[in-house]
PDB file of C-alpha atoms in Angstrom:
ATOM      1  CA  UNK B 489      25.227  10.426   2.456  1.00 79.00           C
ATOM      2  CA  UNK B 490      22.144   8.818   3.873  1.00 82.00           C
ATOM      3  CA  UNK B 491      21.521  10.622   6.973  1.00 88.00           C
ATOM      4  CA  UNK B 492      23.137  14.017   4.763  1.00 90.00           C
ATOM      5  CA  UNK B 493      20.240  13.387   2.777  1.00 85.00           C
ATOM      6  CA  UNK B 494      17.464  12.674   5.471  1.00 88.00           C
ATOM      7  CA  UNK B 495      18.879  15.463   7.494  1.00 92.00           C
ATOM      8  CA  UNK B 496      19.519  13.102  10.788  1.00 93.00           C
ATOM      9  CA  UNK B 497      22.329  12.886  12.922  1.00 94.00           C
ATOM     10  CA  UNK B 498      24.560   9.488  11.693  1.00 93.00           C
ATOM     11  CA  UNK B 499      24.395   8.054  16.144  1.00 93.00           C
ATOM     12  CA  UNK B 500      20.982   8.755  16.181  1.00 93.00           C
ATOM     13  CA  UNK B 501      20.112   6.778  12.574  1.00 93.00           C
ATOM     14  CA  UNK B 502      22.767   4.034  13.770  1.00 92.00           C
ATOM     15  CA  UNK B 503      21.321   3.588  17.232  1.00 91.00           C
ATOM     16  CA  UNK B 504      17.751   3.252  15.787  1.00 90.00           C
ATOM     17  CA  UNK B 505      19.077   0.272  13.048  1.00 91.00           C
ATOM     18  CA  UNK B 506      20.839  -1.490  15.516  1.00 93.00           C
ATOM     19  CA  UNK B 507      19.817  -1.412  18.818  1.00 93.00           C
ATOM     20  CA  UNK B 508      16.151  -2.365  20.307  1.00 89.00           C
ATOM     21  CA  UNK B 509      14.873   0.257  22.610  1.00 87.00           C
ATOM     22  CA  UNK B 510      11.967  -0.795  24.826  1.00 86.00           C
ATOM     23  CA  UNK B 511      10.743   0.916  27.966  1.00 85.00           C
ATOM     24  CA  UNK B 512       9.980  -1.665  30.966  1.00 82.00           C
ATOM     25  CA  UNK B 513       7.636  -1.111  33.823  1.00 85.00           C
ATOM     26  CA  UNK B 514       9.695  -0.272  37.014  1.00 83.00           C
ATOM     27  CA  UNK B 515      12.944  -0.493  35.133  1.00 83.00           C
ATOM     28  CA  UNK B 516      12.828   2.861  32.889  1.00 86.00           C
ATOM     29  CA  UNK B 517      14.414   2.860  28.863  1.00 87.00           C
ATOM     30  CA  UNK B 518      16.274  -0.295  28.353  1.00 88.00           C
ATOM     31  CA  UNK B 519      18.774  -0.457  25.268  1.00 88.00           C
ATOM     32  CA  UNK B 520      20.064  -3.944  23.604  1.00 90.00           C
ATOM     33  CA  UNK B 521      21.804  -4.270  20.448  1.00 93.00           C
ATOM     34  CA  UNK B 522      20.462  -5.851  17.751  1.00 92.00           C
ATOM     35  CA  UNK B 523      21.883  -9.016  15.791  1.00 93.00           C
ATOM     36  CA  UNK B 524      23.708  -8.012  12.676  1.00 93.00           C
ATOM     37  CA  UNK B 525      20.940  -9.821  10.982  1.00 91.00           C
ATOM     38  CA  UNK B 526      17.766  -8.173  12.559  1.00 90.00           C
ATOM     39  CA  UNK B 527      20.000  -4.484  12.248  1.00 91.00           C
ATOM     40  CA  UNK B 528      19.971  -5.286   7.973  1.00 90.00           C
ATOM     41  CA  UNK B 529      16.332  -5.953   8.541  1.00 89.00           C
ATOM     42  CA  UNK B 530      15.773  -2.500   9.976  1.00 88.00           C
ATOM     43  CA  UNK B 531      17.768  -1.606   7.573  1.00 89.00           C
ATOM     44  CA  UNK B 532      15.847  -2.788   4.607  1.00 88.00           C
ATOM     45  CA  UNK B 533      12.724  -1.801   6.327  1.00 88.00           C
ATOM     46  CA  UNK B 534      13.679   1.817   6.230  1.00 89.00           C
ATOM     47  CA  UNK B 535      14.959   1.656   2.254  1.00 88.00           C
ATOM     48  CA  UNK B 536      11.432   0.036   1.432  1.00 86.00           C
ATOM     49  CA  UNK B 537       9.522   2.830   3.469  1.00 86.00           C
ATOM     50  CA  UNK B 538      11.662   5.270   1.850  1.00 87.00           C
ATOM     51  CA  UNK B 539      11.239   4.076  -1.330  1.00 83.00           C
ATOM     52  CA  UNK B 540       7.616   4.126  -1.131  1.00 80.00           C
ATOM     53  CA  UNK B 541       7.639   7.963   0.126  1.00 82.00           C
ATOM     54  CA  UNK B 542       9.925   9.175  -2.344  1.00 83.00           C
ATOM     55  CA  UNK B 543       7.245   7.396  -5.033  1.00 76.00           C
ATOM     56  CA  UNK B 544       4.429   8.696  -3.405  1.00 76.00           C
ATOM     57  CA  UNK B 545       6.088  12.120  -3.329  1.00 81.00           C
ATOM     58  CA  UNK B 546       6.731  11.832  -6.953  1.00 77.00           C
ATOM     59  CA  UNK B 547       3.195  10.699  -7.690  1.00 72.00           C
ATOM     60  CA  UNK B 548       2.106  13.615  -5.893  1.00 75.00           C
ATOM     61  CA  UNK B 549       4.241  16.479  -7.516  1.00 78.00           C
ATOM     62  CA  UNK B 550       2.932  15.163 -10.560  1.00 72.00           C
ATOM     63  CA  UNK B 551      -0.508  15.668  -9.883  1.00 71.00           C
ATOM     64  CA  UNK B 552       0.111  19.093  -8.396  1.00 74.00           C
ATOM     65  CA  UNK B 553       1.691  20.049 -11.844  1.00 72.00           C
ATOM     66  CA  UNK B 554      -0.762  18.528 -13.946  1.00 67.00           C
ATOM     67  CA  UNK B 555      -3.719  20.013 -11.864  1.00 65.00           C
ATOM     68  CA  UNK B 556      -2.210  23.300 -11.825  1.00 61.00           C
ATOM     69  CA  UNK B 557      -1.438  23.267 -15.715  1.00 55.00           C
ATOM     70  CA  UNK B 558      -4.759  22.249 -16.251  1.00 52.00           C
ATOM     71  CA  UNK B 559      -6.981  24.540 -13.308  1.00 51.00           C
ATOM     72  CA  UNK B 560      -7.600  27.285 -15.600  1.00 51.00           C
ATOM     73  CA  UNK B 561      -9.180  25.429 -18.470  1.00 51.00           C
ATOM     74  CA  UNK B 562     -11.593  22.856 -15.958  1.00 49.00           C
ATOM     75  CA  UNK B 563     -13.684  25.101 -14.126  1.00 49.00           C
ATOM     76  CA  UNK B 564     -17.130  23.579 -14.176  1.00 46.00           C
ATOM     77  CA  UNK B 565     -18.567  21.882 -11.195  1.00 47.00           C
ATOM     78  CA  UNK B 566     -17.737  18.106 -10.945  1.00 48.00           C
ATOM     79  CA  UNK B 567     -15.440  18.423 -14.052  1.00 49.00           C
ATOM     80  CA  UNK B 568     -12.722  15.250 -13.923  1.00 54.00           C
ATOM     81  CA  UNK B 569      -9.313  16.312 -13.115  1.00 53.00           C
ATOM     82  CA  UNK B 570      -6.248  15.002 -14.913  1.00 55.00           C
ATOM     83  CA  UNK B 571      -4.166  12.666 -12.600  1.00 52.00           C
ATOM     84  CA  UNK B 572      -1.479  10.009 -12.689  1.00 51.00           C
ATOM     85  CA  UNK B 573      -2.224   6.663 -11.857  1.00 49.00           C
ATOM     86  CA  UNK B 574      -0.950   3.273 -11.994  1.00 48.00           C
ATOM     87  CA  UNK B 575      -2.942   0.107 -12.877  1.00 45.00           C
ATOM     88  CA  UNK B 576      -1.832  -3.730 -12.890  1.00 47.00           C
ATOM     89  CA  UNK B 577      -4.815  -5.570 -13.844  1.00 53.00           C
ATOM     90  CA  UNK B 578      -5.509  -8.861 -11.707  1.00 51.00           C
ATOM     91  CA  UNK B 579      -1.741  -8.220 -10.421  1.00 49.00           C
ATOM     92  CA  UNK B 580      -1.379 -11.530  -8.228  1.00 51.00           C
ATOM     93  CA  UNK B 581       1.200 -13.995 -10.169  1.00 56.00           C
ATOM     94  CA  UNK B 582       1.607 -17.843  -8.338  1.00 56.00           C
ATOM     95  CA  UNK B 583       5.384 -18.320  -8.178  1.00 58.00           C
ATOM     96  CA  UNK B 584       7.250 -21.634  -6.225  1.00 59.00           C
ATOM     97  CA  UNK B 585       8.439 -19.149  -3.840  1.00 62.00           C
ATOM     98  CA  UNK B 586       7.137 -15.620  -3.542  1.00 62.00           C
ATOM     99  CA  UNK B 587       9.143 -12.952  -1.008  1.00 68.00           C
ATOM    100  CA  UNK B 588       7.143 -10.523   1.642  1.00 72.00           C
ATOM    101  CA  UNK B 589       7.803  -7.755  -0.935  1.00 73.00           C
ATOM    102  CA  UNK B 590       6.041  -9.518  -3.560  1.00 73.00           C
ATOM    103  CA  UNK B 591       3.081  -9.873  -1.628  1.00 76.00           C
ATOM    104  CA  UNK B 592       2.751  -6.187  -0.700  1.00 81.00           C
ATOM    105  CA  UNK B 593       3.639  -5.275  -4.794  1.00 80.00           C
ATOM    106  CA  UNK B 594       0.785  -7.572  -5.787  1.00 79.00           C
ATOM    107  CA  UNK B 595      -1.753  -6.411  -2.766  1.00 84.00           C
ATOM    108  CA  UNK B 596      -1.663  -2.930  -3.584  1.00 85.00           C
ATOM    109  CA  UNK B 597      -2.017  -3.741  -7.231  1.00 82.00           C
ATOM    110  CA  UNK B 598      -4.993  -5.807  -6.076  1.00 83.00           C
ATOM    111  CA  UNK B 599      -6.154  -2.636  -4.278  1.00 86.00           C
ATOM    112  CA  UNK B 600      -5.945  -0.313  -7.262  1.00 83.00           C
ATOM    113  CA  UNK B 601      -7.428  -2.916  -9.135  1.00 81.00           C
ATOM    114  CA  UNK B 602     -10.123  -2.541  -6.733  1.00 83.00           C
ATOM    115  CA  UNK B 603     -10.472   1.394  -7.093  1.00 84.00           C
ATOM    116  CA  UNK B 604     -10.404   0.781 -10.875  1.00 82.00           C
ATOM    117  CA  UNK B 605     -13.135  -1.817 -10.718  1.00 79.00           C
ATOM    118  CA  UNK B 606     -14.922   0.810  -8.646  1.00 80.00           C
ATOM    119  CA  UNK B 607     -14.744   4.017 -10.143  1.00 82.00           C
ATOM    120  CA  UNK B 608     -14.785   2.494 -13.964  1.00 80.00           C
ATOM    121  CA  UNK B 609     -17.791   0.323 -13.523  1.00 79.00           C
ATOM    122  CA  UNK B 610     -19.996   2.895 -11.152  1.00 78.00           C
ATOM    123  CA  UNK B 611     -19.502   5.251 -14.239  1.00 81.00           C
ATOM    124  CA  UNK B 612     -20.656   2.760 -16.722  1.00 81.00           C
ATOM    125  CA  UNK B 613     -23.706   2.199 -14.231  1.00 81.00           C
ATOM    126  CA  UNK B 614     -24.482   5.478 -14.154  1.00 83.00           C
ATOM    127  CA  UNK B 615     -23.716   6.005 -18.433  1.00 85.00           C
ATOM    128  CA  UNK B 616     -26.243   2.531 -18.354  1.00 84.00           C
ATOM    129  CA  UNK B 617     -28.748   4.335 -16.395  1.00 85.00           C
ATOM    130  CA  UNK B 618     -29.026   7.356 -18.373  1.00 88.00           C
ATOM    131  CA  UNK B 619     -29.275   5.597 -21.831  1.00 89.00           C
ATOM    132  CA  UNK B 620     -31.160   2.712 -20.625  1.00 87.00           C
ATOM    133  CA  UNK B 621     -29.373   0.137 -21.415  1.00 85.00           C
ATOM    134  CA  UNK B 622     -30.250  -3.253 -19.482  1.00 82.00           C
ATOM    135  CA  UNK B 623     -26.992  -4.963 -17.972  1.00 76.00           C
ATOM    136  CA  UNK B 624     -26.393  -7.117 -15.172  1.00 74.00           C
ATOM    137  CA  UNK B 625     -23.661  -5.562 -12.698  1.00 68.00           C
ATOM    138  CA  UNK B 626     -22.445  -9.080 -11.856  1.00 65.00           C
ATOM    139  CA  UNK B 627     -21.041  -9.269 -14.960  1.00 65.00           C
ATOM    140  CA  UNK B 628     -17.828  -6.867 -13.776  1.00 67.00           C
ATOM    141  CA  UNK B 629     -15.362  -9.095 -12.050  1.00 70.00           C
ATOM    142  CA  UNK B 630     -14.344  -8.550  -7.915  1.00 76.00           C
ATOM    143  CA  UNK B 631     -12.027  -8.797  -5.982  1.00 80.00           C
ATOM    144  CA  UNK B 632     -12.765  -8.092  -2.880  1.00 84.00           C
ATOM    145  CA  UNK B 633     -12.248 -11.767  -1.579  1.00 85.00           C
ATOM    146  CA  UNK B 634      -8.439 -11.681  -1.671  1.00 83.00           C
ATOM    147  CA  UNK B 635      -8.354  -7.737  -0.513  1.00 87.00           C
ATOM    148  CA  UNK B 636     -10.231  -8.781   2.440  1.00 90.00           C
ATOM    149  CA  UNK B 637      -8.629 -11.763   3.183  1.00 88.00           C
ATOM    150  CA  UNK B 638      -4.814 -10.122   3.123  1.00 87.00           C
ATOM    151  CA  UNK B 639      -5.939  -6.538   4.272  1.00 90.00           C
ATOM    152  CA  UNK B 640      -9.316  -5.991   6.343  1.00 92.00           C
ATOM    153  CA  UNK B 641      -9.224  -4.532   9.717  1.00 91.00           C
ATOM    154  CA  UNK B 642      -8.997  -7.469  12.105  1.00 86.00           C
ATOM    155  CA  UNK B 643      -9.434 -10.687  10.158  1.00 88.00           C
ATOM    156  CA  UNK B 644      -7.036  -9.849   7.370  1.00 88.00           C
ATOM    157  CA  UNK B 645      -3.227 -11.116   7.267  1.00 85.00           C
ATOM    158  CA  UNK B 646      -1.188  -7.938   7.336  1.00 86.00           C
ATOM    159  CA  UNK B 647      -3.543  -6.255  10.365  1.00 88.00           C
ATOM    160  CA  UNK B 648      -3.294  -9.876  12.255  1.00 86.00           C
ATOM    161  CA  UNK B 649       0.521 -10.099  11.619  1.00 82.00           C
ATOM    162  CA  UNK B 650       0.972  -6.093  12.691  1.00 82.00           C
ATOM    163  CA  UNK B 651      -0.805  -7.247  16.256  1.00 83.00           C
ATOM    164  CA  UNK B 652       1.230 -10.527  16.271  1.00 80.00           C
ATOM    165  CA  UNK B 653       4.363  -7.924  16.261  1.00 78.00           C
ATOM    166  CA  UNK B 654       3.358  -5.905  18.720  1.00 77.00           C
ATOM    167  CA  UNK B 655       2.695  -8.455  21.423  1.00 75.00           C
ATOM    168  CA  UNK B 656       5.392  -9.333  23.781  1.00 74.00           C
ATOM    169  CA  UNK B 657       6.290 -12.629  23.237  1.00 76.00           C
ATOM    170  CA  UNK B 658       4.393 -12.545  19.923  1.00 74.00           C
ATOM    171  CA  UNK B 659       5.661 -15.372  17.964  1.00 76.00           C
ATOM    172  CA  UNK B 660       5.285 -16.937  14.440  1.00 76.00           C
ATOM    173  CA  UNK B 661       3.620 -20.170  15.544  1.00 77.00           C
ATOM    174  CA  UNK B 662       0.895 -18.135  17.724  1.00 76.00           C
ATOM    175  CA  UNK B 663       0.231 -15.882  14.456  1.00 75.00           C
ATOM    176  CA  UNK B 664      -0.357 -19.290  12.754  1.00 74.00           C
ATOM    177  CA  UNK B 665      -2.599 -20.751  15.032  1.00 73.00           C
TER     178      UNK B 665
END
């Protein structure tokens, strides 16, 4: 039903969840199976990916609807759009043990937290500006700190442990060090 739905051929979908394919200098396309246990990682890889496509899709149809129901009335220049969104505020919960999916729910909650912080207060700067009403911007919370430290581009955890992976002989104790 899987590969019915994704439109691949069933070899093709079971060679690329269980076997490692790497190409080696001098020695062409080599092929090794996996483990059982790294094949239900690929495995579980591809359901999370396709999960979040399928979401994103969803998220998107909706906002094609809702901008297309709404085009004809919001004509004027810079007028706001409807759109869906989703919002967790301050999304990161401390548990004893806390899985890899956990962390990637509560970073990208931490990131739309982010755009939220963002967008919301730079419009209540500008709505301060024009009535002129004295405020100090510190007073709107960030978060930056913990999006940088699990996210930015070559000091952050996820882009670190994406380079870790992609080393050969990448391991969990060099990542660490």
């Amino acid at each position: 039903l899987c590969c019915e739905l994704l439109q691949v051929d069933p070899g093709a979908l079971s060679a690329a969840l269980c076997a490692r394919t790497m190409r080696a200098p001098g020695e062409g396309v080599i092929s090794m199976p996996l483990p059982v246990a790294k094949a239900a990682e690929s495995r579980d890889a591809l359901a999370r990916h396709l999960y979040g496509a399928v979401f994103a899709f969803v998220v998107h149809r909706i906002n094609q609807a809702i901008f297309r129901r709404s085009n004809s009335t919001l004509t004027a220049a810079g007028a706001q759009w409807p759109h869906i969104g989703v919002l967790d505020i301050f999304g990161f919960e401390f548990f004893e043990k806390n899985s890899l999916e956990q962390l990637f729910i509560n970073y990208t909650n931490e990131l739309l937290q982010q755009y939220f912080n963002e967008v919301i207060f730079d419009n209540e700067t500008n709505l301060y500006a024009r009535e002129g009403v004295q405020w100090d911007p510190r007073d709107f919370p960030d978060n930056s700190v913990i999006v940088d430290l699990i996210g930015k581009a070559g000091t952050g955890m996820l882009p670190m442990l994406d380079e870790e992976c992609w080393l050969v002989g990448g391991n969990p104790e060099q990542w660490c060090s």
